[in-house]
mmCIF file of C-alpha atoms in Angstrom:
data_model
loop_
_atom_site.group_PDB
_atom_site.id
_atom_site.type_symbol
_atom_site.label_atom_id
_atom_site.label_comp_id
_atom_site.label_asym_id
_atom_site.label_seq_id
_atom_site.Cartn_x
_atom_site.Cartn_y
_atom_site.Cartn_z
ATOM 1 C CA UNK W 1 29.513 -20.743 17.952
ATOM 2 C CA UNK W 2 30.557 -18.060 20.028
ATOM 3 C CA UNK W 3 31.918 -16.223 17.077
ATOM 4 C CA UNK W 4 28.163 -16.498 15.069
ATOM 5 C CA UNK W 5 26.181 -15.360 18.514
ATOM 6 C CA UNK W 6 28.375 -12.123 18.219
ATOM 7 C CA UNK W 7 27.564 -11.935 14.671
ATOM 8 C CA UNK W 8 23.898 -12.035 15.564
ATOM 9 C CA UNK W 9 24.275 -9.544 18.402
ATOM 10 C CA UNK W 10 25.841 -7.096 16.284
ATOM 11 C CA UNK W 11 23.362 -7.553 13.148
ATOM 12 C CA UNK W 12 20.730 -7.142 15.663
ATOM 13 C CA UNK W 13 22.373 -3.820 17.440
ATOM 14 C CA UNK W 14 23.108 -2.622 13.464
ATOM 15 C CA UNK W 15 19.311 -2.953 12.527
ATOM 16 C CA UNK W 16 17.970 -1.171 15.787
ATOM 17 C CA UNK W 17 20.478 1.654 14.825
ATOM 18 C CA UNK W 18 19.080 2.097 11.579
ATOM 19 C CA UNK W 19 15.539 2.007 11.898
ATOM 20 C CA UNK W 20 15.624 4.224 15.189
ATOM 21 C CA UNK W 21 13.364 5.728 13.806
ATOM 22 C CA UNK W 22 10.476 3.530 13.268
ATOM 23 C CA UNK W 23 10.959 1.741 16.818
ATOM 24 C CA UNK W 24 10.701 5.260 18.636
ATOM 25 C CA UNK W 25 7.139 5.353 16.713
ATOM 26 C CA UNK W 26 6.473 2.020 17.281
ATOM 27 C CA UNK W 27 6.828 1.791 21.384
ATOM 28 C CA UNK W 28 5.345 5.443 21.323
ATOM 29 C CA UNK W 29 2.379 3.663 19.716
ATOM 30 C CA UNK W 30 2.132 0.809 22.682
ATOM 31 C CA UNK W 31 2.990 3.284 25.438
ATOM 32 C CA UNK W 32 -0.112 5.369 23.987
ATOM 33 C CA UNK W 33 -2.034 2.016 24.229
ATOM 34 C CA UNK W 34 -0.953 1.874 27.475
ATOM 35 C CA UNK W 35 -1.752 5.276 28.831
ATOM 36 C CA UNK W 36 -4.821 5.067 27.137
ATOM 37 C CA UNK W 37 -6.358 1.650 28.607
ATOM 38 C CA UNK W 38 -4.213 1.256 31.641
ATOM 39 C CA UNK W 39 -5.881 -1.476 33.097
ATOM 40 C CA UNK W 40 -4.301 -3.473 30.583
ATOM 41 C CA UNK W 41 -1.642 -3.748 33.357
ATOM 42 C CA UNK W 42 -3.585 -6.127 35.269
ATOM 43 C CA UNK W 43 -4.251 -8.955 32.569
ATOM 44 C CA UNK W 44 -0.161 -8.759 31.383
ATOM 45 C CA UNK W 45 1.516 -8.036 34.893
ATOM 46 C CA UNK W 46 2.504 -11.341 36.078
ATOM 47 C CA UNK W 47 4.185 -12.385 33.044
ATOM 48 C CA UNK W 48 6.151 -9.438 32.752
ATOM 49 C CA UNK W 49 7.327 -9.762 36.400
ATOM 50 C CA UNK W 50 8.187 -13.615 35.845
ATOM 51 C CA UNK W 51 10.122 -12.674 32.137
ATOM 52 C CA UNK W 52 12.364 -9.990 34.028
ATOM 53 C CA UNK W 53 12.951 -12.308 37.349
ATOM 54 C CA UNK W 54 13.681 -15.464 34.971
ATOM 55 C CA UNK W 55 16.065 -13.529 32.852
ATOM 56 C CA UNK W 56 17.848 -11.593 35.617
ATOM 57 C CA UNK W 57 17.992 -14.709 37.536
ATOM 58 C CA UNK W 58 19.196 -16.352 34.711
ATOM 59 C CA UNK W 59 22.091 -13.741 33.995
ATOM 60 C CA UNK W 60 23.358 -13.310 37.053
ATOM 61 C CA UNK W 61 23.813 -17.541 37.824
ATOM 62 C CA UNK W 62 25.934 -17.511 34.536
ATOM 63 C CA UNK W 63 27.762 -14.710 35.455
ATOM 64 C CA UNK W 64 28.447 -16.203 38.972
ATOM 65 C CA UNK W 65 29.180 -19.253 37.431
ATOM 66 C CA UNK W 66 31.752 -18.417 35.038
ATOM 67 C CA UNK W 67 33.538 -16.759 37.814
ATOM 68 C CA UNK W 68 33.889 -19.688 39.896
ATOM 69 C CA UNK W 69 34.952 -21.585 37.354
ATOM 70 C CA UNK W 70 37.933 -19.208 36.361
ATOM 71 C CA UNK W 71 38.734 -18.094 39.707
ATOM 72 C CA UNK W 72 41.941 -19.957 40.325
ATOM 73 C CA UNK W 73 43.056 -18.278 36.778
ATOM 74 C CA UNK W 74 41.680 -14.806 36.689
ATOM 75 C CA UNK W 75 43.240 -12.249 34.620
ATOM 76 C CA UNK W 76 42.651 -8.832 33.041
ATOM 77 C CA UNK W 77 42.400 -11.388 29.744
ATOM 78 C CA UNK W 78 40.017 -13.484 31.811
ATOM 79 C CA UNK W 79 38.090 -10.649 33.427
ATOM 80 C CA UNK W 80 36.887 -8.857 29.811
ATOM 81 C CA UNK W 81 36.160 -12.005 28.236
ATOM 82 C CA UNK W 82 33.755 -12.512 31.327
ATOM 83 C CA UNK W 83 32.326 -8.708 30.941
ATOM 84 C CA UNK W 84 32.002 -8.899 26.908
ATOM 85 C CA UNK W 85 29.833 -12.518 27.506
ATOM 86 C CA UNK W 86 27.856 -10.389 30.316
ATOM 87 C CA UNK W 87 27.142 -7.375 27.633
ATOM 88 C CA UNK W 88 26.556 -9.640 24.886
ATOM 89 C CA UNK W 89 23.582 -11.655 27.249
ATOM 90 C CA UNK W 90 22.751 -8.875 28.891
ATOM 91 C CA UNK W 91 21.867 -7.011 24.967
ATOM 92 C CA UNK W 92 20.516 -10.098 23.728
ATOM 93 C CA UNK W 93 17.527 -10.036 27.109
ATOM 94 C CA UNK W 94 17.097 -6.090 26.332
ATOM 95 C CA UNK W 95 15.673 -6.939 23.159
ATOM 96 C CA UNK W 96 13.775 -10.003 23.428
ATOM 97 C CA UNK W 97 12.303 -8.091 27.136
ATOM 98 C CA UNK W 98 11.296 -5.055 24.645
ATOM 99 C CA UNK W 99 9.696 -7.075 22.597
ATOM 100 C CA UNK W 100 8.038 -9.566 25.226
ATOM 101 C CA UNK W 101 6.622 -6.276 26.762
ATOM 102 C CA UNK W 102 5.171 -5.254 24.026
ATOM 103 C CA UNK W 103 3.754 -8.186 23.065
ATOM 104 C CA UNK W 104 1.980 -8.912 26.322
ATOM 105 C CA UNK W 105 0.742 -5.284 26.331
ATOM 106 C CA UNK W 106 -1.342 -6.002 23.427
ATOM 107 C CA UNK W 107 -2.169 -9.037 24.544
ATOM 108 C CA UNK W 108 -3.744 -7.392 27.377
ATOM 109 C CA UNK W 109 -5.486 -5.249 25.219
ATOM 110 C CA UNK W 110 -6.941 -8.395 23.406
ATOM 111 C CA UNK W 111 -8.208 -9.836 26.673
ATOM 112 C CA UNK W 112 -9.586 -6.462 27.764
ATOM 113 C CA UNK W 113 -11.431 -6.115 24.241
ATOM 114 C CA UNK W 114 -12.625 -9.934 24.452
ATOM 115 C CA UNK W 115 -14.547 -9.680 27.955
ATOM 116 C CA UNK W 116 -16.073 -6.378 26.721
ATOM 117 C CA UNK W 117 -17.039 -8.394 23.780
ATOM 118 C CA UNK W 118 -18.414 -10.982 26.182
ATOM 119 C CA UNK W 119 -20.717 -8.469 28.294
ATOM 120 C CA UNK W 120 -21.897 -7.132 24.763
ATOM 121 C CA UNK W 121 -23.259 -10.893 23.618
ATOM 122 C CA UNK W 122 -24.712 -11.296 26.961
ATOM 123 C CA UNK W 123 -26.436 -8.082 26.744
ATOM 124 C CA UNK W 124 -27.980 -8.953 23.284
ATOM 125 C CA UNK W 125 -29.012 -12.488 23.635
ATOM 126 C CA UNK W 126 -31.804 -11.296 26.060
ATOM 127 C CA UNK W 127 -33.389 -8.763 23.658
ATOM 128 C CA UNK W 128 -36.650 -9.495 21.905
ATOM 129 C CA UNK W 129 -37.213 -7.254 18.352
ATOM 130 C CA UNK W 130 -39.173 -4.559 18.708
ATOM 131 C CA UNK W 131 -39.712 -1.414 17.822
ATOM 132 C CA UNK W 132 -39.647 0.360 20.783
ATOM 133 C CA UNK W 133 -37.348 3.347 21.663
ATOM 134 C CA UNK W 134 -35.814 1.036 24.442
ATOM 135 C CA UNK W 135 -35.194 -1.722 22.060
ATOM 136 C CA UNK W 136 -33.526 0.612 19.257
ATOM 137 C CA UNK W 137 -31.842 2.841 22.012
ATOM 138 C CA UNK W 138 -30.026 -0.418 23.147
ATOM 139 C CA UNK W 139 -29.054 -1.113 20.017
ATOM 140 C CA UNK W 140 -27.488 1.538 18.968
ATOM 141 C CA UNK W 141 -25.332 2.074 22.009
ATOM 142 C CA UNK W 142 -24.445 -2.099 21.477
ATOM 143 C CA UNK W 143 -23.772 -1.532 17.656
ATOM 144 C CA UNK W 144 -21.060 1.588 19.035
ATOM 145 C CA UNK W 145 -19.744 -0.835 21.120
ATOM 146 C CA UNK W 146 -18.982 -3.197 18.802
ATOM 147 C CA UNK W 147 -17.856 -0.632 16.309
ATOM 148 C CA UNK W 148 -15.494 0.917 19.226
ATOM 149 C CA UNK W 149 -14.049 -3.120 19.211
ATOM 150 C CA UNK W 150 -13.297 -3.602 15.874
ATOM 151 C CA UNK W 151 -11.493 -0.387 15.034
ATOM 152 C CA UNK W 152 -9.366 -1.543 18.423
ATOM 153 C CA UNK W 153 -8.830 -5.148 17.140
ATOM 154 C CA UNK W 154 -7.944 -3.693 13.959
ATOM 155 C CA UNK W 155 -5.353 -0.925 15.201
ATOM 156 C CA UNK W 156 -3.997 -4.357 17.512
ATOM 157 C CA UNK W 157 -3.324 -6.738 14.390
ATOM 158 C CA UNK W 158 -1.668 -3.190 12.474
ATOM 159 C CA UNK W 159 0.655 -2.700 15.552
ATOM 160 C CA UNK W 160 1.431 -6.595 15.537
ATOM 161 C CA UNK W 161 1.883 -6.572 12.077
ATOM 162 C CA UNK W 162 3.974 -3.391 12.039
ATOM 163 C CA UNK W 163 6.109 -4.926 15.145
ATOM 164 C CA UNK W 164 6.978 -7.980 13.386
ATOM 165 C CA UNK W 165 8.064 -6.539 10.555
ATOM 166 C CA UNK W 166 10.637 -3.974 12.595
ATOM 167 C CA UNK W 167 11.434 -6.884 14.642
ATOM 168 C CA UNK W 168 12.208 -9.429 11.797
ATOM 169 C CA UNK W 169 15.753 -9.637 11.245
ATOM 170 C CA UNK W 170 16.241 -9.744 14.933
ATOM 171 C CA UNK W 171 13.780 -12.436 15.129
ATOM 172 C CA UNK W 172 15.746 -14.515 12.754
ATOM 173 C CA UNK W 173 19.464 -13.860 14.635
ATOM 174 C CA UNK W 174 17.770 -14.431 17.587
ATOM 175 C CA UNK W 175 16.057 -17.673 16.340
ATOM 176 C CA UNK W 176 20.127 -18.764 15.710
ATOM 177 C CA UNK W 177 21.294 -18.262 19.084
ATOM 178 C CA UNK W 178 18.731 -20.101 20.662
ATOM 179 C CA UNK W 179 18.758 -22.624 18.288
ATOM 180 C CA UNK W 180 22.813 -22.919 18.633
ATOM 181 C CA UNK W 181 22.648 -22.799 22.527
ATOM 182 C CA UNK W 182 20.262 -25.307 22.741
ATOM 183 C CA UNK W 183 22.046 -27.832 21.132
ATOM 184 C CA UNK W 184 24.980 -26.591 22.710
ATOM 185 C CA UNK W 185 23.199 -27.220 26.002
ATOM 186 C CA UNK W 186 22.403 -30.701 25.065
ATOM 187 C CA UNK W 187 25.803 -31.659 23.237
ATOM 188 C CA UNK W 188 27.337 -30.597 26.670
ATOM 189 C CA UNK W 189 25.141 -32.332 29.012
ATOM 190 C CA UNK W 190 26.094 -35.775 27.112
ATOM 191 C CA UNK W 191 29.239 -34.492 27.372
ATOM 192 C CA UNK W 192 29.541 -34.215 30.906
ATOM 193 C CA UNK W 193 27.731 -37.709 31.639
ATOM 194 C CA UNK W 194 30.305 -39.192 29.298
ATOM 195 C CA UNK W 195 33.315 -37.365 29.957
ATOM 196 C CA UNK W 196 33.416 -36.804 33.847
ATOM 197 C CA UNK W 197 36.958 -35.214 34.358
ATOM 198 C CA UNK W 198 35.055 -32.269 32.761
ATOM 199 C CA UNK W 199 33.257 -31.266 35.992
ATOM 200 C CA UNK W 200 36.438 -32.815 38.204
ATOM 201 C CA UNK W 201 37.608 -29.680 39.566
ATOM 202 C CA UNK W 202 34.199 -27.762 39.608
ATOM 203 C CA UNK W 203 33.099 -26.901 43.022
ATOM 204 C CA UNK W 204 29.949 -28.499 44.339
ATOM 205 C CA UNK W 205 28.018 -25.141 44.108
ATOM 206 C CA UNK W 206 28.697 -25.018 40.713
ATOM 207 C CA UNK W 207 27.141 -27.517 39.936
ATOM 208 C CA UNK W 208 24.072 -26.337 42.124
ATOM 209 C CA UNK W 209 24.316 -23.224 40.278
ATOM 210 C CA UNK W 210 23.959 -24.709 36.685
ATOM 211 C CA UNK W 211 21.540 -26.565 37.290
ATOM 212 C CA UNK W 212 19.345 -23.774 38.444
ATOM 213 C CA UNK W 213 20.704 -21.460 35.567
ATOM 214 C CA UNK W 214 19.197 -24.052 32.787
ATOM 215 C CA UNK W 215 16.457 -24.238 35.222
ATOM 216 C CA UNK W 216 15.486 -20.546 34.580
ATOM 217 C CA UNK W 217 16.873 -19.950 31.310
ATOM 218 C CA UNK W 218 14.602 -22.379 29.949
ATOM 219 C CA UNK W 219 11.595 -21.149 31.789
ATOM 220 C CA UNK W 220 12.522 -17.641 30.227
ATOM 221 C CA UNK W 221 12.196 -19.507 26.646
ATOM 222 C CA UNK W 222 8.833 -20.808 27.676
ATOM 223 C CA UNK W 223 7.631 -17.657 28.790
ATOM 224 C CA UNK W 224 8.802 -15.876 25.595
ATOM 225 C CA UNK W 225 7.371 -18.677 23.304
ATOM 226 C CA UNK W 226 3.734 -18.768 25.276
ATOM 227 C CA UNK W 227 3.715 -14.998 25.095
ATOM 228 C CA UNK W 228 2.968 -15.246 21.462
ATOM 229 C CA UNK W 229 1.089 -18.766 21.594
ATOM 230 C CA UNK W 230 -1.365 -16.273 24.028
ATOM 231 C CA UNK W 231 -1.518 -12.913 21.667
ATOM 232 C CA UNK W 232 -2.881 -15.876 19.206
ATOM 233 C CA UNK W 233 -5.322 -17.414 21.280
ATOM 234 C CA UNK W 234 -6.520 -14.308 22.604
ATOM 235 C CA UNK W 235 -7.610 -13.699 18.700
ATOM 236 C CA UNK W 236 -8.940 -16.850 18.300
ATOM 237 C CA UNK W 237 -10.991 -16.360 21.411
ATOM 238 C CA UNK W 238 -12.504 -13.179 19.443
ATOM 239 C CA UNK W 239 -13.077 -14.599 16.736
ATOM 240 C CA UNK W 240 -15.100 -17.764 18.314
ATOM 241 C CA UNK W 241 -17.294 -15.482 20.453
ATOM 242 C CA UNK W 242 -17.996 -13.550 17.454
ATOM 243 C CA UNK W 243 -19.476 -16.559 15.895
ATOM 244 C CA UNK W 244 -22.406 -16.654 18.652
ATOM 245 C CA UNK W 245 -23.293 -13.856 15.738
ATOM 246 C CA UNK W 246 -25.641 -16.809 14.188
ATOM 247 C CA UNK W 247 -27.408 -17.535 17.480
ATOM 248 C CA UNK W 248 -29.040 -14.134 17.937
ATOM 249 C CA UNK W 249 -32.471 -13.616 17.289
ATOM 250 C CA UNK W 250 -33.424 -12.389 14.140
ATOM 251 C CA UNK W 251 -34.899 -8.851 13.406
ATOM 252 C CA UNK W 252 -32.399 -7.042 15.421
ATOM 253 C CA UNK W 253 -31.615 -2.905 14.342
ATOM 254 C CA UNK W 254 -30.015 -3.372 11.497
ATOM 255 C CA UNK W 255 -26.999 -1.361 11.984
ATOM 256 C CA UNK W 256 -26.303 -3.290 14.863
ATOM 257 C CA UNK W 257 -26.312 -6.450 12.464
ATOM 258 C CA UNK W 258 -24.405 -4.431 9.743
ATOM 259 C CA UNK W 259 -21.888 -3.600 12.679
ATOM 260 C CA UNK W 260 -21.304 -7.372 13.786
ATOM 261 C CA UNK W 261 -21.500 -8.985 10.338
ATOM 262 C CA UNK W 262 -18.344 -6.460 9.082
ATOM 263 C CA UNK W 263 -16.563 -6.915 12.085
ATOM 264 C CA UNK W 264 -16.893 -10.736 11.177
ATOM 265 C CA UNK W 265 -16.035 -9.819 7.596
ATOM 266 C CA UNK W 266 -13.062 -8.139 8.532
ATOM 267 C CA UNK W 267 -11.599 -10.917 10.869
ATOM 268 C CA UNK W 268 -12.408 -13.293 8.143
ATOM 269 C CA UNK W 269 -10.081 -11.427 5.540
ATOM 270 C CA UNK W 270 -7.570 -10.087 7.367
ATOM 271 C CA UNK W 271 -6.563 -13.326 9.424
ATOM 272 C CA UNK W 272 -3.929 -12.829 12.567
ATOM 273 C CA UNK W 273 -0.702 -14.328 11.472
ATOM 274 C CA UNK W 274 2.837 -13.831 12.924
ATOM 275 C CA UNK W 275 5.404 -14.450 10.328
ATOM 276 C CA UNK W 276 9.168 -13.779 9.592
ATOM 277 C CA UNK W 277 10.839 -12.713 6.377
ATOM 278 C CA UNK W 278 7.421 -14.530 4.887
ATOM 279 C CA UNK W 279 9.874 -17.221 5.842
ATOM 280 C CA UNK W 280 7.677 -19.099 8.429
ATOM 281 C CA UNK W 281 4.236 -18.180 10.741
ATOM 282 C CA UNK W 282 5.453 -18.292 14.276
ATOM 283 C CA UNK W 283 2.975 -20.655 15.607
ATOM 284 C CA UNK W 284 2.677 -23.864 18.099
ATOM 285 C CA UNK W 285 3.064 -26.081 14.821
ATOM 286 C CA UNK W 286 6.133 -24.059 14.158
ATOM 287 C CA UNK W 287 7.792 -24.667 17.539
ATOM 288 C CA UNK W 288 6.753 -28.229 17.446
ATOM 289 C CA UNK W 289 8.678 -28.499 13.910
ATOM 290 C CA UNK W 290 12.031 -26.346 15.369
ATOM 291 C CA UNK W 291 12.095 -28.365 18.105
ATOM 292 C CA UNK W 292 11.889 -31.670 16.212
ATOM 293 C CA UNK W 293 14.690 -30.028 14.143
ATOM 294 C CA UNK W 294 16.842 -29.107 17.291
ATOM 295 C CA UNK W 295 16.271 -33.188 18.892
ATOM 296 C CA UNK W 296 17.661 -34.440 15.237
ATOM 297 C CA UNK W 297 20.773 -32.062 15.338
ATOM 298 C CA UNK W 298 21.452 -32.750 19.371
ATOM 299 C CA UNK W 299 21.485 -36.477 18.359
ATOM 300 C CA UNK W 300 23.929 -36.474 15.045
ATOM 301 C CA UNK W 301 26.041 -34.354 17.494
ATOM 302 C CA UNK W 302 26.028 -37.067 19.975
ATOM 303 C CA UNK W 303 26.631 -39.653 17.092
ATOM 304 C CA UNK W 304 29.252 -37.856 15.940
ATOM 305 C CA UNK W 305 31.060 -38.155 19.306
ATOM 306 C CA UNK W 306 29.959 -41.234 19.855
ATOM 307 C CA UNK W 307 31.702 -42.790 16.656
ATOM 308 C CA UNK W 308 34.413 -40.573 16.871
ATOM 309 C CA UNK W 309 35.630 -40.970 20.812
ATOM 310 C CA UNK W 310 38.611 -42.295 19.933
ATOM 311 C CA UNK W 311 40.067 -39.094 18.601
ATOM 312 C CA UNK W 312 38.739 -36.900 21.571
ATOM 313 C CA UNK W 313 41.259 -36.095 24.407
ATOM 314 C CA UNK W 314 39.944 -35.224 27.840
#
């Protein structure tokens, strides 16, 4: 397993070294996003802050860990293995934090453009037609509004679109090592209930110590998985405040209506979808089928040990 993780490390290091390139463009394009709405910091913050403190958290209790444990034996042998398992861990969170950052950037940017949508509706719901110059002066600064949203949600779902695609191949060798860890995780669990002389000799801390290292490093998957699961919602949200479009009164200025009924047009044809390879849309139906997928492999292993316990030797 250890062997395929590497694999996936260096496939992944390969492909950023190749398309250089395109990711310099690509995190110039969010850091312009950035620079240009920075109050985008305050709706993406926290979960920045909590990905960095889980995975840091998470690093450093392995690495303490594995020192413990191979104390009493510690070599120059012993000592790189431990330092190539830190930079291999320590690449793997560089990229996933890159692209959790970015992805929580924009979905700031989605919340940001969803309450300005908000104070929009609430500021035409109240209007009666008319056709006075107040009426059709309103309008017209509503229908730029909405015309300054839609050209943002569609430069959004182009930089999502564009950062999937530069992230796909690391998406998929990433998908393997958390998919092989996992069951890992869960093979060795069973095989610490059942085999006790495994943890014999393991100091108590240790034990303290892994607990609270699966503690974090699984918070860190549920903060990279809900990451997404929000960028998602956050475009559903536009989308169902957009359809309050039917509610308004009718006879408003009709490039106001133009305006909103081609930003509906354009959500409606060019639906938000995270995919990989065209392989599979990253979504919570997705997870729920991976991790069905990841139970029925954790419980053949245990089978497998199970009917074969005979031939093990602890």
């Amino acid at each position: 397993m250890a062997s395929v993780r590497m694999i996936c490390v260096l496939l992944s290091m390969a492909c950023r070294w190749f398309q250089r390139p395109i990711y310099m463009k690509l995190f110039n394009s969010i850091y312009r996003l950035y620079r240009k709405n920075p109050e985008i910091i305050r709706y993406c913050r926290r979960s920045i802050v909590s990905k960095c403190f889980c995975a840091i958290t998470s690093e450093l209790l392995q690495i303490i860990i594995i020192i413990i444990i191979c104390a009493n034996r510690l070599s120059f042998s012993v000592a790189l293995s431990i330092w190539c398992v830190f930079c291999l861990t320590s690449t793997v969170n560089v990229i996933i934090s890159q692209h959790f950052a970015a992805i929580a950037i924009i979905r700031g940017r989605y919340t940001l453009i969803n309450k300005n949508i908000r104070s929009a509706l609430a500021d035409i719901q109240p209007l009666i037609p008319n056709n006075s110059g107040v009426f059709m002066t309103k309008c017209c600064h509503l229908a730029d509004i909405f015309e300054d949203m839609a050209r943002a949600q569609s430069h959004l779902q182009k930089l999502t679109e564009c950062l999937s695609r530069t992230y796909r191949v690391q998406i998929i060798c990433l998908f393997i090592m958390y998919y092989l860890n996992h069951a890992g995780i869960c093979y060795f669990m069973f095989s610490i209930k059942k085999y006790s002389l495994i943890t014999t000799n393991w100091p108590g801390i240790t034990l303290v110590g892994a607990v609270l290292h699966l503690t974090f490093y699984y918070l860190d998957c549920w903060l990279n998985l809900f990451n997404i699961f929000y960028l998602i919602d956050s475009h559903y949200e536009m989308v169902k405040l957009l359809s309050q479009r039917t509610l308004f009164q009718p006879g408003l200025d009709q490039r106001l209506e133009a305006v909103l009924d081609s930003f509906i047009l354009n959500l409606a044809r060019n639906p938000f979808k995270l995919n990989v390879l065209g392989l599979f849309k990253i979504d919570r139906l997705a997870a729920f089928a991976v991790a069905n997928s990841l139970l029925t492999h954790s419980i053949l292993l245990i089978q497998y040990d199970v009917e074969h316990h005979k031939n093990w030797k602890i």
